[in-house]
XYZ file of C-alpha atoms in Angstrom:
615
model
C 0.000 0.000 0.000
C 2.868 2.341 0.827
C 4.439 1.571 -2.594
C 1.227 2.755 -4.271
C 1.344 6.061 -2.375
C 5.008 6.475 -3.319
C 4.213 5.795 -7.006
C 1.299 8.236 -6.934
C 3.558 10.820 -5.302
C 6.148 10.386 -8.086
C 3.466 10.729 -10.782
C 2.019 13.846 -9.150
C 5.490 15.372 -8.883
C 6.152 14.635 -12.546
C 2.809 16.129 -13.568
C 3.354 19.227 -11.463
C 6.857 19.577 -12.912
C 5.497 19.289 -16.473
C 2.745 21.790 -15.681
C 5.293 24.162 -14.163
C 7.506 23.844 -17.269
C 4.513 24.445 -19.529
C 3.513 27.475 -17.441
C 7.096 28.751 -17.691
C 6.960 28.359 -21.486
C 3.606 30.134 -21.660
C 4.933 32.793 -19.288
C 7.926 33.497 -21.534
C 5.753 33.685 -24.636
C 3.178 35.880 -22.917
C 5.909 38.146 -21.609
C 7.375 38.593 -25.110
C 3.902 39.209 -26.591
C 3.193 41.792 -23.914
C 6.455 43.604 -24.650
C 5.568 43.623 -28.354
C 2.015 44.874 -27.866
C 2.956 47.628 -25.412
C 5.836 48.998 -27.510
C 5.233 52.692 -28.279
C 6.139 52.632 -31.995
C 6.553 50.286 -34.915
C 10.323 50.645 -34.690
C 10.275 49.567 -31.030
C 7.959 46.619 -31.805
C 10.420 45.455 -34.441
C 13.291 45.888 -31.994
C 11.512 43.702 -29.401
C 11.499 40.758 -31.823
C 15.050 41.396 -33.038
C 16.284 41.269 -29.415
C 14.111 38.273 -28.420
C 15.976 35.093 -27.344
C 16.706 33.064 -30.468
C 15.840 29.404 -31.046
C 15.228 28.377 -27.438
C 13.653 24.981 -26.706
C 10.825 26.535 -24.694
C 9.799 28.536 -27.782
C 9.991 25.459 -29.977
C 7.352 23.749 -27.822
C 4.835 26.404 -28.915
C 6.108 27.776 -32.248
C 2.794 29.229 -33.478
C 2.638 32.262 -31.122
C 6.316 33.081 -31.695
C 5.901 32.774 -35.460
C 2.871 35.038 -35.279
C 4.888 37.726 -33.470
C 7.758 37.461 -35.954
C 5.346 37.760 -38.894
C 3.712 40.858 -37.364
C 7.139 42.426 -36.932
C 8.009 41.500 -40.547
C 4.912 43.283 -41.852
C 5.857 46.390 -39.870
C 9.466 46.312 -41.110
C 8.350 45.987 -44.734
C 5.807 48.794 -44.326
C 8.466 51.297 -43.183
C 11.072 50.071 -45.683
C 13.486 48.786 -43.018
C 15.419 46.319 -45.205
C 17.975 45.380 -42.536
C 15.298 44.336 -40.022
C 13.296 42.661 -42.800
C 16.285 40.439 -43.625
C 16.796 39.406 -39.968
C 13.095 38.642 -39.445
C 12.841 36.640 -42.676
C 15.826 34.542 -41.565
C 14.224 33.805 -38.166
C 10.851 32.891 -39.685
C 12.545 30.673 -42.291
C 14.479 28.911 -39.522
C 11.207 28.099 -37.710
C 9.624 26.830 -40.927
C 12.658 24.678 -41.690
C 13.426 23.105 -38.324
C 10.131 23.269 -36.384
C 7.231 23.012 -38.827
C 9.376 21.081 -41.386
C 7.919 23.176 -44.223
C 11.157 23.324 -46.201
C 9.560 24.666 -49.448
C 8.210 27.589 -47.413
C 11.589 28.024 -45.733
C 13.299 27.990 -49.137
C 10.951 30.730 -50.365
C 11.601 32.901 -47.291
C 15.368 32.395 -47.404
C 15.393 33.253 -51.124
C 13.464 36.473 -50.455
C 15.886 37.351 -47.648
C 18.842 36.634 -49.961
C 17.475 39.053 -52.587
C 17.146 41.845 -49.998
C 20.560 41.070 -48.475
C 22.257 41.266 -51.889
C 20.563 44.629 -52.551
C 21.812 45.895 -49.176
C 25.291 44.353 -49.724
C 24.842 42.533 -46.402
C 27.279 39.765 -47.337
C 27.394 38.262 -43.825
C 23.651 37.543 -44.023
C 24.041 36.376 -47.635
C 26.601 33.774 -46.550
C 24.380 32.430 -43.736
C 21.328 32.302 -46.010
C 23.334 30.539 -48.718
C 24.370 27.898 -46.178
C 20.745 27.278 -45.109
C 19.612 27.023 -48.749
C 22.365 24.471 -49.328
C 21.115 22.512 -46.292
C 17.547 22.462 -47.663
C 18.786 21.130 -51.002
C 20.811 18.482 -49.169
C 17.656 17.379 -47.318
C 15.861 17.165 -50.681
C 18.783 15.159 -52.105
C 19.474 17.812 -54.741
C 23.252 17.565 -54.601
C 24.079 19.856 -57.536
C 21.880 22.621 -56.132
C 23.413 22.029 -52.693
C 26.953 22.547 -54.023
C 25.797 25.620 -55.955
C 24.543 27.281 -52.763
C 27.640 26.217 -50.811
C 29.726 27.962 -53.488
C 27.504 31.050 -53.240
C 27.838 31.075 -49.437
C 31.645 30.866 -49.704
C 31.670 33.595 -52.369
C 29.611 35.901 -50.138
C 31.792 34.976 -47.177
C 34.886 36.238 -48.988
C 33.240 39.696 -49.211
C 32.119 39.730 -45.570
C 34.127 40.921 -42.584
C 32.261 38.591 -40.185
C 34.083 35.305 -39.504
C 31.824 32.426 -40.507
C 33.242 28.958 -41.207
C 30.162 26.728 -41.521
C 30.001 26.800 -45.354
C 33.613 25.529 -45.548
C 33.001 22.929 -42.808
C 30.030 21.314 -44.486
C 31.083 21.833 -48.112
C 34.340 19.910 -47.648
C 32.513 17.226 -45.606
C 29.945 16.718 -48.401
C 32.680 16.548 -51.042
C 34.471 13.898 -48.982
C 31.212 11.989 -48.582
C 30.819 11.998 -52.380
C 34.496 11.026 -52.770
C 35.264 14.269 -54.599
C 38.696 14.746 -53.016
C 39.972 17.524 -55.265
C 36.905 19.707 -54.643
C 37.194 19.053 -50.892
C 40.870 20.044 -51.030
C 40.014 23.310 -52.817
C 37.380 24.193 -50.194
C 39.932 23.525 -47.439
C 42.458 25.724 -49.231
C 39.847 28.510 -49.512
C 39.139 28.234 -45.767
C 42.858 28.637 -45.001
C 43.149 31.717 -47.225
C 39.964 33.112 -45.670
C 41.291 33.078 -42.077
C 44.849 34.095 -43.035
C 43.720 37.154 -44.994
C 41.622 38.361 -42.044
C 44.168 37.702 -39.279
C 41.511 35.577 -37.588
C 41.758 34.476 -33.928
C 43.625 31.270 -33.166
C 40.463 29.138 -32.726
C 39.188 30.078 -36.211
C 42.569 29.377 -37.754
C 42.743 26.023 -35.959
C 39.341 25.072 -37.377
C 40.155 26.191 -40.954
C 43.555 24.468 -40.877
C 41.812 21.398 -39.438
C 39.404 21.224 -42.411
C 42.344 21.413 -44.811
C 44.393 18.868 -42.817
C 41.487 16.374 -42.766
C 41.655 16.265 -46.586
C 45.460 16.376 -46.896
C 46.028 13.316 -44.722
C 43.754 11.283 -47.042
C 46.026 12.015 -50.020
C 49.293 9.993 -50.193
C 51.079 12.673 -52.235
C 50.219 15.406 -49.690
C 51.709 13.870 -46.519
C 54.544 16.397 -46.223
C 52.113 19.335 -46.440
C 49.781 17.517 -44.013
C 52.620 17.280 -41.461
C 53.279 21.019 -41.784
C 49.653 21.891 -41.094
C 49.481 19.402 -38.215
C 52.322 21.249 -36.460
C 50.623 24.629 -37.142
C 47.361 23.368 -35.637
C 49.118 22.085 -32.507
C 50.783 25.479 -32.032
C 47.435 27.263 -32.430
C 45.635 24.964 -29.978
C 48.129 25.829 -27.272
C 47.321 29.542 -27.671
C 43.798 29.397 -26.224
C 41.998 27.588 -23.415
C 38.447 28.925 -23.830
C 36.189 29.408 -26.818
C 34.158 32.375 -27.909
C 30.381 32.113 -27.877
C 30.277 30.213 -31.176
C 29.262 26.707 -30.009
C 32.340 25.263 -31.743
C 33.434 22.957 -28.900
C 32.769 19.732 -30.807
C 34.533 21.016 -33.937
C 37.609 22.109 -31.955
C 37.598 18.796 -30.076
C 37.491 16.971 -33.410
C 40.495 18.951 -34.670
C 42.388 18.143 -31.441
C 41.633 14.449 -31.865
C 42.725 14.498 -35.535
C 46.164 15.930 -34.591
C 46.509 13.490 -31.639
C 46.093 16.133 -28.921
C 43.794 13.942 -26.842
C 43.912 15.888 -23.574
C 42.930 19.063 -25.416
C 40.187 17.133 -27.169
C 38.789 16.113 -23.760
C 39.098 19.697 -22.463
C 37.190 21.295 -25.325
C 34.576 18.517 -25.539
C 33.752 19.007 -21.841
C 33.202 22.737 -22.433
C 30.042 21.933 -24.366
C 28.447 20.394 -21.264
C 28.952 23.592 -19.251
C 26.288 25.390 -21.324
C 22.990 25.514 -19.467
C 20.875 27.116 -22.218
C 21.625 24.477 -24.807
C 18.722 23.948 -27.245
C 17.732 20.816 -29.145
C 19.876 21.764 -32.114
C 22.973 21.018 -29.982
C 21.897 17.462 -29.038
C 23.825 16.081 -32.013
C 26.892 18.040 -30.889
C 26.527 16.519 -27.421
C 26.486 13.017 -28.901
C 29.583 13.816 -30.944
C 31.382 15.107 -27.857
C 30.563 11.917 -25.886
C 32.040 9.923 -28.736
C 35.121 12.155 -28.863
C 35.628 11.871 -25.089
C 35.322 8.097 -25.154
C 37.795 7.782 -28.031
C 40.272 10.218 -26.442
C 40.282 8.405 -23.056
C 40.782 5.166 -24.913
C 43.879 6.598 -26.670
C 45.166 7.794 -23.284
C 44.701 4.294 -21.822
C 41.871 5.155 -19.405
C 39.603 2.353 -20.549
C 37.193 2.560 -17.586
C 36.470 6.218 -18.268
C 36.226 5.488 -21.973
C 33.597 2.786 -21.286
C 31.517 5.075 -19.055
C 31.487 7.797 -21.664
C 30.680 5.321 -24.403
C 27.556 4.348 -22.445
C 26.622 8.036 -22.223
C 27.269 8.274 -25.945
C 25.006 5.271 -26.645
C 22.142 6.676 -24.529
C 22.376 10.122 -26.115
C 22.724 8.588 -29.566
C 19.513 6.574 -29.172
C 17.641 9.692 -28.081
C 18.959 11.733 -30.984
C 18.341 8.852 -33.360
C 14.674 8.764 -32.400
C 14.412 12.478 -33.056
C 16.321 12.079 -36.295
C 14.033 9.287 -37.429
C 10.982 11.434 -36.703
C 12.612 14.372 -38.420
C 13.757 12.246 -41.342
C 10.301 10.731 -41.785
C 8.924 14.231 -41.959
C 11.639 15.178 -44.381
C 10.903 12.158 -46.536
C 7.306 13.284 -46.777
C 8.465 16.810 -47.529
C 11.040 15.467 -49.974
C 8.522 13.347 -51.864
C 6.053 16.222 -51.859
C 8.799 18.579 -52.954
C 9.826 16.226 -55.756
C 6.202 15.865 -56.839
C 5.693 19.636 -56.709
C 8.939 20.159 -58.572
C 7.886 17.681 -61.261
C 4.471 19.312 -61.546
C 6.091 22.738 -61.648
C 8.470 21.586 -64.361
C 5.565 20.218 -66.368
C 3.652 23.462 -65.874
C 6.693 25.475 -66.900
C 7.243 23.273 -69.949
C 3.565 23.480 -70.836
C 3.541 27.237 -70.324
C 6.746 27.534 -72.342
C 5.246 25.410 -75.140
C 2.096 27.513 -75.315
C 4.133 30.693 -75.008
C 6.421 29.615 -77.848
C 3.428 28.471 -79.874
C 1.661 31.773 -79.272
C 4.804 33.644 -80.180
C 5.239 31.573 -83.348
C 1.607 32.121 -84.348
C 1.841 35.821 -83.575
C 5.107 36.091 -85.515
C 3.587 34.192 -88.442
C 0.515 36.436 -88.420
C 2.701 39.548 -88.208
C 4.941 38.375 -91.030
C 1.977 37.307 -93.135
C 0.200 40.573 -92.347
C 3.347 42.500 -93.215
C 3.694 40.695 -96.527
C 0.022 41.236 -97.351
C 0.307 44.889 -96.333
C 3.417 45.381 -98.474
C 1.748 43.767 -101.448
C -1.361 45.857 -100.802
C 0.679 49.050 -100.532
C 2.604 48.159 -103.660
C -0.608 47.320 -105.486
C -2.250 50.526 -104.301
C 0.801 52.546 -105.296
C 0.883 50.877 -108.695
C -2.852 51.378 -109.044
C -2.505 55.033 -108.079
C 0.347 55.524 -110.539
C -1.626 53.795 -113.277
C -4.671 55.921 -112.426
C -2.568 59.067 -112.587
C -0.956 57.995 -115.860
C -4.353 57.112 -117.277
C -5.747 60.499 -116.181
C -2.734 62.232 -117.705
C -3.248 60.321 -120.918
C -6.947 61.280 -120.985
C -6.107 64.924 -120.341
C -3.470 64.971 -123.068
C -5.832 63.357 -125.561
C -8.579 65.828 -124.602
C -6.213 68.753 -125.110
C -4.834 67.440 -128.365
C -8.275 66.535 -129.715
C -10.060 69.704 -128.616
C -7.834 72.678 -127.905
C -5.180 71.968 -130.533
C -7.564 70.670 -133.176
C -9.329 74.025 -133.619
C -6.218 76.171 -134.316
C -4.700 73.486 -136.527
C -7.985 73.328 -138.455
C -7.987 77.116 -138.862
C -4.419 76.990 -140.164
C -5.391 74.306 -142.653
C -8.351 76.375 -143.937
C -6.233 79.524 -144.338
C -3.534 77.619 -146.221
C -6.178 76.069 -148.530
C -7.737 79.474 -149.321
C -4.329 80.921 -150.038
C -3.426 78.043 -152.360
C -6.681 78.358 -154.252
C -6.100 82.085 -154.876
C -9.477 82.852 -153.429
C -8.175 85.743 -151.333
C -7.709 89.360 -152.384
C -4.475 91.172 -151.558
C -5.962 92.810 -148.476
C -7.531 89.535 -147.382
C -4.186 87.780 -147.885
C -2.403 90.322 -145.669
C -5.053 89.963 -142.982
C -4.980 86.177 -143.272
C -1.201 86.148 -142.965
C -1.439 88.162 -139.759
C -4.057 85.755 -138.442
C -1.867 82.809 -139.435
C 1.002 84.253 -137.365
C -1.292 84.646 -134.378
C -2.611 81.097 -134.771
C 0.919 79.691 -135.108
C 2.050 81.484 -131.905
C -0.971 80.052 -130.036
C -0.259 76.531 -131.282
C 3.411 76.870 -130.358
C 2.519 78.033 -126.852
C 0.077 75.158 -126.447
C 2.619 72.600 -127.641
C 5.326 74.023 -125.354
C 3.017 73.791 -122.352
C 1.939 70.245 -123.225
C 5.564 69.198 -123.622
C 6.782 70.804 -120.400
C 3.847 69.546 -118.328
C 4.233 65.983 -119.654
C 7.908 66.062 -118.726
C 7.065 67.342 -115.234
C 4.553 64.529 -114.734
C 7.259 62.010 -115.538
C 9.562 63.610 -112.946
C 11.984 64.994 -115.497
C 11.812 68.730 -114.792
C 14.373 69.013 -112.004
C 15.292 72.620 -111.177
C 18.859 73.810 -111.624
C 18.817 77.021 -109.586
C 21.298 79.792 -110.374
C 21.576 83.455 -109.470
C 19.837 85.420 -112.237
C 18.528 88.918 -112.901
C 14.761 88.938 -112.506
C 14.394 92.108 -114.618
C 16.380 90.598 -117.486
C 14.505 87.261 -117.372
C 11.088 88.950 -117.482
C 12.187 91.495 -120.112
C 12.965 88.632 -122.538
C 9.390 87.378 -122.208
C 7.948 90.880 -122.607
C 9.860 91.257 -125.883
C 8.391 88.007 -127.176
C 4.838 88.906 -126.131
C 4.859 92.605 -127.014
C 3.242 92.001 -130.492
C 0.328 90.164 -128.881
C -0.111 93.018 -126.363
C 0.092 95.637 -129.128
C -2.560 93.780 -131.105
C -4.978 94.362 -128.200
C -3.591 97.817 -127.308
C -2.521 96.543 -123.844
C 0.194 98.378 -121.924
C 2.918 96.217 -120.281
C 4.711 97.920 -117.370
C 7.791 96.316 -115.811
C 8.434 97.905 -112.393
C 11.214 95.624 -111.183
C 14.701 97.055 -110.649
C 17.695 95.657 -112.498
C 19.406 95.060 -109.138
C 16.915 92.335 -108.143
C 18.437 88.828 -108.332
C 16.788 85.501 -107.458
C 18.060 81.919 -107.120
C 15.958 79.862 -109.521
C 16.095 77.801 -112.705
C 16.352 80.192 -115.670
C 14.210 78.060 -118.022
C 11.569 77.582 -115.336
C 11.403 81.331 -114.689
C 10.940 81.937 -118.438
C 8.059 79.423 -118.634
C 6.439 80.818 -115.457
C 6.345 84.472 -116.571
C 5.593 83.674 -120.228
C 2.467 81.796 -119.159
C 1.431 84.406 -116.607
C 1.844 87.230 -119.118
C 0.072 85.282 -121.896
C -2.762 84.553 -119.471
C -2.996 88.252 -118.507
C -2.971 89.394 -122.153
C -5.555 86.755 -123.043
C -8.084 87.931 -120.440
C -7.433 91.695 -120.563
C -9.612 93.876 -122.728
C -8.313 96.375 -125.257
C -6.565 99.437 -123.754
C -5.965 97.578 -120.501
C -2.740 97.425 -118.467
C -0.531 94.686 -116.997
C 1.911 95.581 -114.198
C 4.847 93.564 -112.882
C 5.722 94.679 -109.344
C 8.336 93.647 -106.766
C 9.098 93.994 -103.082
C 11.181 91.962 -100.637
C 12.010 91.282 -97.008
C 14.905 89.524 -95.276
C 13.879 86.071 -96.504
C 11.841 86.337 -99.697
C 11.287 88.132 -103.015
C 7.645 88.943 -103.784
C 6.656 89.394 -107.491
C 3.159 90.463 -108.508
C 1.613 90.128 -112.026
C -1.460 92.367 -111.927
C -3.898 92.978 -114.807
C -7.102 94.961 -115.391
C -8.809 92.030 -117.122
C -12.177 90.337 -116.788
C -11.282 88.600 -113.541
C -12.706 85.312 -112.199
C -15.605 84.110 -110.116
C -14.962 82.289 -106.815
C -15.842 78.964 -108.521
C -13.350 79.591 -111.316
C -10.742 80.677 -108.802
C -11.150 77.426 -106.815
C -10.461 75.311 -109.939
C -7.722 77.510 -111.348
C -4.762 75.161 -110.822
C -6.651 71.964 -111.759
C -6.428 70.479 -115.210
C -9.781 70.087 -116.984
C -11.893 71.273 -119.870
C -13.942 73.559 -117.616
C -10.808 75.534 -116.766
C -10.000 76.380 -120.383
C -11.737 79.666 -121.306
C -11.635 81.827 -124.419
C -9.872 85.151 -124.082
C -11.335 88.599 -124.711
C -10.354 88.253 -128.375
C -11.571 84.640 -128.639
C -8.064 83.276 -127.916
C -7.857 79.516 -127.367
C -6.116 77.789 -124.489
C -5.450 74.354 -122.996
C -5.735 75.194 -119.291
C -2.262 73.719 -118.808
C -0.419 76.992 -118.449
C -1.339 77.874 -114.883
C -1.078 74.218 -113.738
C 2.471 74.180 -115.095
C 3.233 77.560 -113.477
C 2.252 76.305 -110.007
C 4.340 73.134 -110.323
C 7.437 75.034 -111.478
C 7.134 77.716 -108.788
C 6.924 75.075 -106.052
C 9.750 73.052 -107.627
C 11.985 76.114 -107.148
C 11.016 76.452 -103.477
C 8.450 79.177 -103.980
C 4.709 79.596 -103.695
C 1.933 81.257 -105.691
C -1.311 82.936 -104.616
C -4.033 84.587 -106.655
C -6.745 87.151 -105.947
C -9.443 88.013 -108.465
C -12.903 89.498 -108.772
C -15.176 89.556 -111.863
C -14.548 92.663 -114.030
C -11.926 93.943 -111.553
C -8.850 92.124 -112.807
C -6.571 89.435 -111.435
C -3.358 89.539 -109.380
C -0.877 86.617 -109.216
C 1.545 86.883 -106.283
C 4.737 84.785 -106.377
C 7.172 84.288 -103.523
C 10.750 83.045 -104.032
C 13.313 82.472 -101.258
C 16.455 84.581 -101.352
């Protein structure tokens, strides 16, 4: 009966102890939450979580509340653009996801985000630590190539950092040795040695780095002399320190001591690990390793009893850790299989998306090319059609002119010649007819000249050849030619342009322009009328005006003045014929020489053509 009471007492004590521990855990979490909630500003709330105890077992028992606080702090840090705090909080949250909730895909995402920010901030110390954790995740997923890639990144970032951090070298060389890639392991060890030497690192860091290199050298028969040199260097370094900094490197230092046969030092540093009272579950594996190191070291020193006792401790601790590892590994297997399945699905989605993207691009490119070809053919066809339409219109206009406007004067010439040949004309009639024949011949010549010049211009052959020429002289030549026609109608021609006026234009074009303008003015000016040629200028242009006192034009006639057509060809005041080409040709030649032409006219008030030529 007493045994039952004793057993119940033990159970009650155990329960009360468990309840007390749980209350302590809750108390710590509640205390941290209270500090966070009562902080006066967002910056102080963030600071509470940055200064919170990291990765303590009591927090791991209830990760959800801690994670919630970290995530709240992360949101605040991102909202105020505090990149440095954002990086630290992302790393802590990723650590929880990786080692507590076993959600390694989520941890990978968070670490990757933190790495992007850390690179932007040139925080190479954080980059190196993140690279190491990403390598660890890939190792858990059995993605060896990706693991080595992130180890290399971590080492590369480490070279740029001023913070001493040896874990990437430690695990990279160990993985290379595990895969029997000796040369790569040797290179990592060599990099670790350069890393600590270049920074004048403390003795414990140098001992570790040299130890990594020595562990590879002694495996290589052709490197035994170099291995002996580094063994002596390590022994000298180990004698320089008796305590370690707060880096939890006791088991690594003990391992180095054992490798160089410094067994008493190996025992000393292995025992230092057991003096830590705040050791979390992540150090259980280190504890097991230290038990093993102690047992082996006592055995080498000949203390077999002590070696056996420690081996028992090692076996007990190993079983405990093994159970945890099995649980953890089973979770990781599930995560790994899920990760592999997700990766495969993602790859299929990416390939499918890439296929459809490439297909869409190919179809779009084909449509664009086809559309471009069709458009080019359409443009070419339209251009050809337009050119043919213009040529056809030109042909029709030429035929209309030749059949209508030229036929009448040629017919009159033929009749006059026939009457003269028959002797049917008196002497006076012959003289009059001869004068009429001269007039008709001049009209036909003018018409033919205009038809010829306009046809050439339509074919693009009338290119201006501008030269400096006297405007007075050029116009005077045309006045001399047209003076008989003006005298026949008793029209006064007045040239009011100074001999000092010079323009840059094509001489032949200027002759055609003013010959047509003057012929047009004479044609539509009544007897005893006047035609004036005026000039003025400014800094940029010459302005020439051909002004007559003729019959003028209506607004409708004025609107169609520079368009070729039968309706634009009118008889003059003395029944003179015309083709309507003259003014069309004038406009084209003026513009070809860089000028412009305007016209003002009113019925029975005369017409004024205003030309502008650049200086």
